[in-house]
Amino acid sequence: MKKILLATTLLALGTGLAAAQDVVRLGTEGAYPPFNFINDAGEVAGFERDVGDELCKRAELTCEWVTNEWDSIIPNLQSGNYDVIIAGMSITDEREEVIDFSQNYFPPAASAYVALAADADLKGTVAAQISTIQAGYVAESGATVLEFATPDESVAAVRNGEAAAVFADKDFLAPIVAESNGELMFVGEEVQLGGGVGLGLRESDTELKAKFNTAIQSMKDDGSLNALIEKHFGPETAKF
Amino acid sequence: MFAVCADPKAIEGLTWLSCYLTSGKHLDFYWSFVTVLLLLAVTAPAALAMGFGGAMAARSRILPLSLLGKGYAALVRGVPDIVFFLFFVIALDQGLEYLKSLAVCADHAWPWQGLEFRVCQEAKVPLGASSAFWHQAYGFALAVFTFALVFGAFAANVLYGAMNAVPKAQLETAEAYGMSHGQVFRRVLMPQMWVYALPGLSNLWMILIKATPLLFLLGVKDIVYWARELGGSKTQAYEYPHPDWRLWYFLGLLVFYLCFTKVSEIVLARLSARLSRGQATAAGEAMRRAGA
């Protein structure tokens, strides 16, 4: 009896929350093109902006965009400063221990090394963004990992010779390499890391997670998600 | 902003540059200078007030008050700034929301559940539905409070020292004339302590100017954040692609900070001269002789 009572109270509270929760705050980094970046008008733009807006429309939620430094993006989610992380965050076991993930909205993708020369020493000093799966991988590979707060700085470290190579998502690096006039090139093997990119949510927000999962599934089913991936990453990127 | 800027990739040269420098993002950058100056304008008097309160408390004859004043200065000065700006602010934010939740929430469950902090939606500060402006204003207010608390502790120590530096003979003379403690403090101690406090306070002001990039840790986008963001190399995904220009942006900031500290130095030097006039200090004596 006590349990049933508790369950009903929780349910009532849950629905009450959902009614009050008319604005869902989406937290992103805003420095990881083409996933998310601040465009020249000063607004959040990129693949995740399009996906996030569409998901909110399908789930009938009012969403607002917030930017937060990558390094503190998980603590601020837990502290309730926003409700969802949508920042190119790969689904990993370590992160699953502290937050929940929706199903992925970007398929598991390759990470790659980029350097100034084809014979760069990938066991030497390798740059990566702090707290990413790539930084973890580099540390385990035996190379010296040089961590930076933003992805852009990790690429700049290769350009100015601070690091022999940078290791990051291939989809982030591809446009940078393509536009470098041959200065930068992919070296070494590509590596498959993580279980794709998903939305990060608080473990207690199961209802919100279910809503987003349904919305992501509907975007996968009608092909609109693939269309957005192709729009932002080009025709060669892996799709669902 | 202008009609010619509608298609940035088709224009070049000076037109491109003028369009680039007036993009929405650059306007945000220019506004962030106002944010920083506003923060300094609000924080400096607030920190001075905190410091004055702390110094008065430390001098108090009531033991608990004196311990409070001394404890405040010792504790806050001993804790690294970064700890204050990373953890204290989160704790302050959660503390406020917890207190509010006691008043407005239907259930009073303990909000710290494992790694998560949960209060009902009505207890959020500011409310989730509030406009972005209120979120920014709240972040700014937290920043002002934290800066005032940290710099107030340093100011308290400076002012405490300055109060003790006023010659004791003068205070005793004032008492001999029959003035009360309050009158001695207001009429003799207060007007003279500033000249002793000024070198310490001007140091604090200079450090405060340079500490403003800590604003970014508090979620307020300051000039250093925007310089890094705008200067980073931009691919074709952006309207105005360009290589790594951080050097130029940071050079701009260097000029800004140097000009600002130079102006501060000039103002502080004048203030010091004004305060030394007629004082029983070496500087005051030198002025008297030069005038005579």
Short mmCIF file of C-alpha atoms in Angstrom, two decimals, chain A residues 41-229:
data_model
loop_
_atom_site.label_atom_id
_atom_site.label_comp_id
_atom_site.label_asym_id
_atom_site.label_seq_id
_atom_site.Cartn_x
_atom_site.Cartn_y
_atom_site.Cartn_z
CA ALA A 41 25.40 36.62 -36.06
CA GLY A 42 26.36 35.44 -32.56
CA GLU A 43 23.85 32.56 -32.48
CA VAL A 44 24.31 28.83 -31.99
CA ALA A 45 24.40 27.14 -35.42
CA GLY A 46 25.49 23.92 -37.08
CA PHE A 47 24.26 20.34 -37.34
CA GLU A 48 23.15 20.11 -33.73
CA ARG A 49 21.23 23.40 -33.90
CA ASP A 50 19.14 21.97 -36.76
CA VAL A 51 18.72 18.59 -35.06
CA GLY A 52 17.90 20.12 -31.67
CA ASP A 53 15.29 22.51 -33.07
CA GLU A 54 13.66 19.70 -35.05
CA LEU A 55 13.66 17.32 -32.06
CA CYS A 56 12.04 19.96 -29.86
CA LYS A 57 9.39 20.59 -32.52
CA ARG A 58 8.59 16.88 -32.77
CA ALA A 59 8.56 16.39 -28.99
CA GLU A 60 6.45 19.57 -28.64
CA LEU A 61 8.90 21.22 -26.29
CA THR A 62 9.94 24.85 -26.13
CA CYS A 63 13.72 24.86 -26.23
CA GLU A 64 16.29 27.49 -25.48
CA TRP A 65 19.98 27.35 -26.35
CA VAL A 66 22.74 27.89 -23.78
CA THR A 67 26.49 27.71 -24.29
CA ASN A 68 28.83 26.31 -21.67
CA GLU A 69 32.53 25.54 -21.58
CA TRP A 70 33.21 21.93 -22.55
CA ASP A 71 35.23 21.20 -19.43
CA SER A 72 32.35 21.88 -17.02
CA ILE A 73 29.49 20.81 -19.27
CA ILE A 74 28.58 17.68 -17.23
CA PRO A 75 28.70 19.27 -13.72
CA ASN A 76 26.48 22.12 -14.92
CA LEU A 77 23.95 19.64 -16.30
CA GLN A 78 23.85 17.88 -12.93
CA SER A 79 23.54 21.19 -11.15
CA GLY A 80 20.46 21.95 -13.25
CA ASN A 81 21.74 24.95 -15.21
CA TYR A 82 20.39 23.30 -18.37
CA ASP A 83 18.49 20.10 -19.07
CA VAL A 84 20.19 18.53 -22.08
CA ILE A 85 23.77 18.34 -23.38
CA ILE A 86 23.82 18.52 -27.17
CA ALA A 87 27.48 19.06 -27.90
CA GLY A 88 28.87 16.30 -30.11
CA MET A 89 29.28 14.16 -26.99
CA SER A 90 30.12 10.53 -27.74
CA ILE A 91 28.34 7.86 -25.76
CA THR A 92 30.93 6.13 -23.57
CA ASP A 93 30.81 3.85 -20.53
CA GLU A 94 32.62 6.38 -18.33
CA ARG A 95 30.06 9.08 -19.06
CA GLU A 96 27.16 6.60 -18.72
CA GLU A 97 28.18 6.25 -15.08
CA VAL A 98 27.38 9.89 -14.31
CA ILE A 99 24.71 10.90 -16.84
CA ASP A 100 22.21 9.23 -19.17
CA PHE A 101 22.30 9.29 -22.94
CA SER A 102 19.48 9.26 -25.47
CA GLN A 103 19.87 6.98 -28.46
CA ASN A 104 22.50 8.32 -30.85
CA TYR A 105 21.60 10.94 -33.43
CA PHE A 106 24.98 10.68 -35.13
CA PRO A 107 26.42 7.25 -35.99
CA PRO A 108 29.66 5.96 -34.42
CA ALA A 109 32.31 7.85 -36.32
CA ALA A 110 36.01 7.58 -36.95
CA SER A 111 38.61 9.64 -35.15
CA ALA A 112 41.79 10.53 -37.02
CA TYR A 113 45.23 12.06 -36.67
CA VAL A 114 46.12 15.24 -38.51
CA ALA A 115 49.69 16.51 -38.84
CA LEU A 116 51.88 18.83 -40.90
CA ALA A 117 53.90 15.97 -42.43
CA ALA A 118 53.14 12.39 -43.42
CA ASP A 119 55.94 11.03 -41.22
CA ALA A 120 54.72 12.73 -38.01
CA ASP A 121 55.52 10.82 -34.82
CA LEU A 122 52.14 9.64 -33.51
CA LYS A 123 53.83 8.27 -30.38
CA GLY A 124 55.34 11.68 -29.65
CA THR A 125 53.30 14.67 -28.49
CA VAL A 126 49.70 14.54 -29.65
CA ALA A 127 47.16 17.32 -29.06
CA ALA A 128 43.52 16.62 -28.13
CA GLN A 129 40.65 18.43 -26.46
CA ILE A 130 40.42 17.90 -22.70
CA SER A 131 37.92 15.32 -21.36
CA THR A 132 37.23 13.79 -24.76
CA ILE A 133 37.39 10.12 -25.75
CA GLN A 134 40.19 11.10 -28.10
CA ALA A 135 42.30 12.47 -25.23
CA GLY A 136 41.75 9.21 -23.35
CA TYR A 137 42.73 7.18 -26.40
CA VAL A 138 45.95 9.15 -26.95
CA ALA A 139 46.94 8.70 -23.31
CA GLU A 140 46.47 4.94 -23.62
CA SER A 141 48.33 4.77 -26.93
CA GLY A 142 51.59 5.63 -25.17
CA ALA A 143 51.95 9.09 -26.72
CA THR A 144 52.25 12.24 -24.64
CA VAL A 145 48.84 13.89 -24.66
CA LEU A 146 48.68 17.68 -24.76
CA GLU A 147 45.19 18.77 -23.73
CA PHE A 148 43.45 22.00 -24.75
CA ALA A 149 40.23 23.62 -23.58
CA THR A 150 38.82 24.09 -27.08
CA PRO A 151 39.13 21.92 -30.21
CA ASP A 152 40.36 24.90 -32.21
CA GLU A 153 43.36 25.34 -29.92
CA SER A 154 44.33 21.68 -30.32
CA VAL A 155 44.56 22.20 -34.11
CA ALA A 156 46.48 25.46 -33.64
CA ALA A 157 49.03 23.53 -31.55
CA VAL A 158 49.90 21.40 -34.58
CA ARG A 159 50.17 24.44 -36.86
CA ASN A 160 52.65 26.15 -34.54
CA GLY A 161 54.68 23.00 -33.89
CA GLU A 162 53.73 22.53 -30.25
CA ALA A 163 52.39 19.06 -30.99
CA ALA A 164 53.34 16.56 -33.71
CA ALA A 165 49.72 15.74 -34.49
CA VAL A 166 46.16 16.36 -33.34
CA PHE A 167 43.69 13.54 -32.68
CA ALA A 168 39.98 14.37 -32.99
CA ASP A 169 36.70 13.45 -34.67
CA LYS A 170 37.35 13.01 -38.38
CA ASP A 171 34.18 14.94 -39.21
CA PHE A 172 35.49 17.94 -37.30
CA LEU A 173 38.95 17.75 -38.88
CA ALA A 174 37.90 17.07 -42.50
CA PRO A 175 36.88 20.66 -43.42
CA ILE A 176 39.95 22.05 -41.65
CA VAL A 177 42.26 19.77 -43.66
CA ALA A 178 40.39 20.47 -46.89
CA GLU A 179 40.74 24.24 -46.44
CA SER A 180 44.38 24.27 -45.28
CA ASN A 181 45.81 24.40 -48.85
CA GLY A 182 47.80 21.23 -48.28
CA GLU A 183 49.39 22.43 -45.05
CA LEU A 184 47.61 19.80 -42.93
CA MET A 185 47.03 16.14 -43.80
CA PHE A 186 45.52 13.02 -42.32
CA VAL A 187 48.16 10.58 -41.10
CA GLY A 188 48.07 7.10 -39.60
CA GLU A 189 45.07 4.84 -39.18
CA GLU A 190 41.54 5.94 -38.46
CA VAL A 191 40.17 4.69 -35.16
CA GLN A 192 36.56 3.87 -34.28
CA LEU A 193 35.71 5.28 -30.86
CA GLY A 194 32.53 5.54 -28.80
CA GLY A 195 28.95 4.56 -29.55
CA GLY A 196 27.95 7.55 -31.62
CA VAL A 197 26.82 10.96 -30.46
CA GLY A 198 23.82 11.21 -28.16
CA LEU A 199 22.00 13.75 -26.02
CA GLY A 200 23.25 13.86 -22.43
CA LEU A 201 20.55 13.99 -19.74
CA ARG A 202 20.34 13.78 -15.97
CA GLU A 203 19.74 10.20 -14.83
CA SER A 204 16.53 11.27 -13.09
CA ASP A 205 15.03 12.89 -16.20
CA THR A 206 13.66 9.64 -17.62
CA GLU A 207 10.54 11.24 -19.05
CA LEU A 208 12.45 13.85 -21.02
CA LYS A 209 14.79 11.14 -22.25
CA ALA A 210 11.85 9.05 -23.50
CA LYS A 211 10.45 12.06 -25.38
CA PHE A 212 13.74 12.74 -27.10
CA ASN A 213 14.27 9.06 -27.90
CA THR A 214 10.89 8.97 -29.65
CA ALA A 215 11.69 12.14 -31.56
CA ILE A 216 15.12 10.89 -32.64
CA GLN A 217 13.59 7.59 -33.77
CA SER A 218 10.99 9.42 -35.85
CA MET A 219 13.74 11.49 -37.50
CA LYS A 220 15.69 8.32 -38.26
CA ASP A 221 12.59 6.64 -39.67
CA ASP A 222 11.60 9.37 -42.12
CA GLY A 223 15.17 10.02 -43.28
CA SER A 224 15.25 13.65 -42.14
CA LEU A 225 18.18 12.94 -39.83
CA ASN A 226 20.23 11.53 -42.71
CA ALA A 227 19.36 14.59 -44.78
CA LEU A 228 20.70 16.88 -42.04
CA ILE A 229 23.89 14.81 -41.69
#
